[in-house]
CSV table of C-alpha atoms in Angstrom, one decimal:
chain,number,residue,atom,x,y,z
A,800,SER,CA,49.9,119.3,-67.4
A,801,LEU,CA,47.3,122.0,-68.4
A,802,ALA,CA,44.7,123.3,-66.1
A,803,ILE,CA,41.8,122.6,-68.8
A,804,ASP,CA,43.2,119.0,-68.7
A,805,SER,CA,42.8,118.9,-64.8
A,806,LEU,CA,39.3,120.3,-64.5
A,807,VAL,CA,37.9,117.7,-67.6
A,808,VAL,CA,39.5,115.2,-66.0
A,809,ARG,CA,37.7,116.0,-62.6
A,810,LEU,CA,34.5,116.2,-64.6
A,811,ILE,CA,34.8,112.9,-66.2
A,812,GLU,CA,35.8,111.3,-62.5
A,813,LEU,CA,32.5,112.8,-61.2
A,814,ILE,CA,30.4,112.0,-63.9
A,815,ASP,CA,31.9,108.1,-63.5
A,816,SER,CA,30.6,108.0,-59.8
A,817,ILE,CA,27.4,108.1,-60.6
A,818,PRO,CA,25.8,105.1,-61.5
A,819,VAL,CA,25.0,105.0,-65.2
A,820,LEU,CA,21.7,103.3,-65.3
A,821,PHE,CA,20.6,105.7,-62.4
A,822,LEU,CA,21.5,109.0,-64.1
A,823,LEU,CA,20.0,107.6,-67.1
A,824,ILE,CA,16.6,107.0,-65.5
A,825,ALA,CA,16.9,110.1,-63.5
A,826,LEU,CA,17.5,112.4,-66.6
A,827,SER,CA,15.1,110.8,-68.8
A,828,ALA,CA,12.4,110.8,-66.2
A,829,ILE,CA,13.3,114.8,-66.3
A,830,LEU,CA,13.3,115.6,-69.8
A,831,ASN,CA,10.4,114.7,-72.5
A,832,SER,CA,10.8,111.5,-73.9
A,833,SER,CA,11.4,112.9,-77.8
A,834,ALA,CA,14.5,110.5,-80.0
A,835,ALA,CA,16.7,114.2,-79.9
A,836,ASN,CA,16.7,114.2,-76.0
A,837,LEU,CA,17.2,110.9,-75.5
A,838,ILE,CA,20.6,111.1,-77.6
A,839,LEU,CA,21.7,113.9,-75.7
A,840,ILE,CA,20.6,112.0,-72.7
A,841,ILE,CA,22.8,109.1,-73.6
A,842,ALA,CA,25.3,111.2,-75.2
A,843,SER,CA,26.0,113.0,-71.8
A,844,VAL,CA,26.7,110.0,-69.8
A,845,ALA,CA,28.4,108.0,-72.5
A,846,TRP,CA,31.2,110.8,-73.4
A,847,THR,CA,33.4,110.1,-70.5
A,848,GLY,CA,34.7,106.6,-71.7
A,849,MET,CA,35.9,107.8,-75.0
A,850,ALA,CA,37.3,111.0,-73.3
A,851,LYS,CA,39.3,108.6,-71.4
A,852,HIS,CA,40.1,107.0,-73.9
A,853,ILE,CA,41.5,109.7,-76.3
A,854,ARG,CA,43.4,111.2,-73.6
A,855,ALA,CA,45.1,108.0,-72.8
A,856,GLN,CA,46.1,107.5,-76.2
A,857,VAL,CA,47.1,111.1,-76.5
A,858,LEU,CA,49.4,110.6,-73.4
A,859,ARG,CA,51.0,107.6,-74.6
A,860,ILE,CA,52.1,109.2,-78.5
A,861,LYS,CA,53.1,112.3,-76.9
A,862,GLN,CA,55.9,110.2,-75.3
A,863,ARG,CA,56.7,108.5,-78.7
A,864,PRO,CA,60.7,109.2,-79.9
A,865,TYR,CA,59.1,110.9,-83.0
A,866,ILE,CA,57.1,113.5,-81.3
A,867,GLU,CA,60.3,114.3,-79.6
A,868,SER,CA,62.3,114.2,-82.7
A,869,GLY,CA,59.4,116.8,-84.0
A,870,ARG,CA,60.0,118.9,-80.9
A,871,SER,CA,63.5,119.0,-81.3
A,872,MET,CA,63.2,120.2,-85.3
A,873,GLY,CA,61.3,123.0,-83.7
A,874,PHE,CA,58.0,121.7,-84.8
A,875,GLY,CA,55.2,123.5,-82.7
A,876,SER,CA,53.0,121.9,-80.3
A,877,PHE,CA,50.0,122.8,-82.8
A,878,ARG,CA,51.3,121.1,-85.8
A,879,LEU,CA,52.7,117.9,-83.7
A,880,LEU,CA,49.2,117.7,-82.1
A,881,TYR,CA,46.9,118.1,-85.4
A,882,LYS,CA,49.4,116.5,-87.9
A,883,HIS,CA,51.4,113.5,-85.7
A,884,ILE,CA,49.5,112.8,-82.4
A,885,PHE,CA,45.7,113.2,-83.5
A,886,PRO,CA,46.1,111.0,-86.5
A,887,ASN,CA,48.1,108.3,-84.7
A,888,ALA,CA,45.5,108.3,-81.8
A,889,MET,CA,42.0,108.4,-83.8
A,890,ALA,CA,42.6,104.4,-85.1
A,891,PRO,CA,42.2,103.2,-81.5
A,892,VAL,CA,39.5,105.5,-80.6
A,893,PHE,CA,37.5,104.1,-83.9
A,894,ILE,CA,37.6,100.2,-82.2
A,895,SER,CA,36.7,101.7,-78.8
A,896,LEU,CA,33.8,104.0,-80.8
A,897,SER,CA,32.0,100.7,-82.1
A,898,PHE,CA,31.6,99.6,-78.7
A,899,GLY,CA,30.5,102.8,-77.5
A,900,ILE,CA,27.8,102.6,-80.3
A,901,ALA,CA,26.8,99.2,-79.2
A,902,SER,CA,26.5,100.5,-75.7
A,903,ALA,CA,24.7,103.8,-76.6
A,904,ILE,CA,21.9,101.0,-78.4
A,905,LEU,CA,21.9,98.6,-75.0
A,906,PHE,CA,21.1,101.9,-72.9
A,907,GLU,CA,18.6,103.1,-75.5
A,908,SER,CA,16.6,99.8,-75.3
A,909,THR,CA,17.0,99.6,-71.6
A,910,LEU,CA,15.3,102.6,-71.2
A,911,SER,CA,12.6,102.1,-73.5
A,912,PHE,CA,11.9,98.5,-71.6
A,913,LEU,CA,11.6,100.0,-68.6
A,914,GLY,CA,9.1,102.9,-70.1
A,915,LEU,CA,11.6,105.9,-70.1
A,916,GLY,CA,12.8,106.0,-73.5
A,917,LEU,CA,11.0,106.8,-76.6
A,918,GLY,CA,7.3,107.6,-76.5
A,919,ALA,CA,4.3,105.5,-77.0
A,920,ASP,CA,4.1,106.5,-80.4
A,921,GLN,CA,7.5,105.7,-81.4
A,922,VAL,CA,8.9,102.0,-81.9
A,923,SER,CA,12.2,100.6,-80.6
A,924,TRP,CA,13.6,97.3,-79.6
A,925,GLY,CA,13.3,98.0,-75.8
A,926,SER,CA,9.4,98.7,-76.4
A,927,LEU,CA,8.9,96.0,-78.5
A,928,LEU,CA,10.5,93.7,-75.6
A,929,ALA,CA,8.5,95.5,-72.9
A,930,GLU,CA,4.9,94.5,-75.0
A,931,ALA,CA,6.2,90.8,-75.3
A,932,ARG,CA,6.0,91.0,-71.8
A,933,SER,CA,1.8,90.9,-71.9
A,934,ASP,CA,1.4,88.3,-74.0
A,935,TYR,CA,3.6,85.1,-72.9
A,936,GLN,CA,1.3,82.9,-75.7
A,937,SER,CA,3.0,85.0,-78.4
A,938,TRP,CA,6.7,83.7,-78.2
A,939,TRP,CA,7.7,85.6,-81.3
A,940,LEU,CA,7.2,89.0,-80.1
A,941,ALA,CA,9.8,88.7,-77.8
A,942,LEU,CA,12.2,86.4,-79.7
A,943,PHE,CA,12.6,88.5,-83.2
A,944,PRO,CA,13.4,91.9,-81.5
A,945,GLY,CA,15.9,90.4,-79.3
A,946,LEU,CA,17.6,88.4,-81.4
A,947,ILE,CA,17.4,91.5,-83.9
A,948,LEU,CA,18.9,93.4,-81.1
A,949,PHE,CA,21.6,90.7,-80.1
A,950,LEU,CA,22.7,90.4,-83.5
A,951,SER,CA,23.1,94.2,-83.9
A,952,LEU,CA,25.4,94.4,-80.4
A,953,MET,CA,27.4,90.8,-81.5
A,954,SER,CA,27.9,93.0,-84.9
A,955,LEU,CA,29.3,96.0,-83.6
A,956,ASN,CA,31.3,94.4,-81.4
A,957,ARG,CA,32.8,92.1,-84.2
A,958,LEU,CA,33.3,95.2,-85.7
A,959,GLY,CA,35.7,96.6,-82.9
A,960,ASP,CA,37.3,93.3,-82.8
A,961,ALA,CA,37.9,93.1,-86.2
A,962,LEU,CA,39.1,96.9,-86.4
A,963,SER,CA,41.8,96.0,-83.4
A,964,LYS,CA,43.6,93.2,-85.4
């Protein structure tokens, strides 16, 4: 057990203890609403899930017989990590990455819907859905952005499912 591993796990637990939507709203209210800042805000919250998944995969693979065989053959930790553990841990991580991208899109849409996402001069699916609330007679203003958002999220989830098989 490394000290850095313990520190990273505690940082992940600290960030995960705060509700994600409240943290996103607070950070987006503090920073200006540019696309780069919004990406950084979402990434600062969303990295914990991926980090936990990568750590679990590395710990699982570290116990495999071929890793112990490599140790007994005299392979160094660096070689075992970069030649054997990381390549075998990345396949499941790509699956969770597709789900992470879908949740990031949903977070951005939620913030834009609440008026805390991108600026008024930039358009996103959340801002289009927010504008559709003002005109109930024009049902297509909500249908098409909502449908495209739904199809995007569903296709990313299907991609994650397909990668898992």
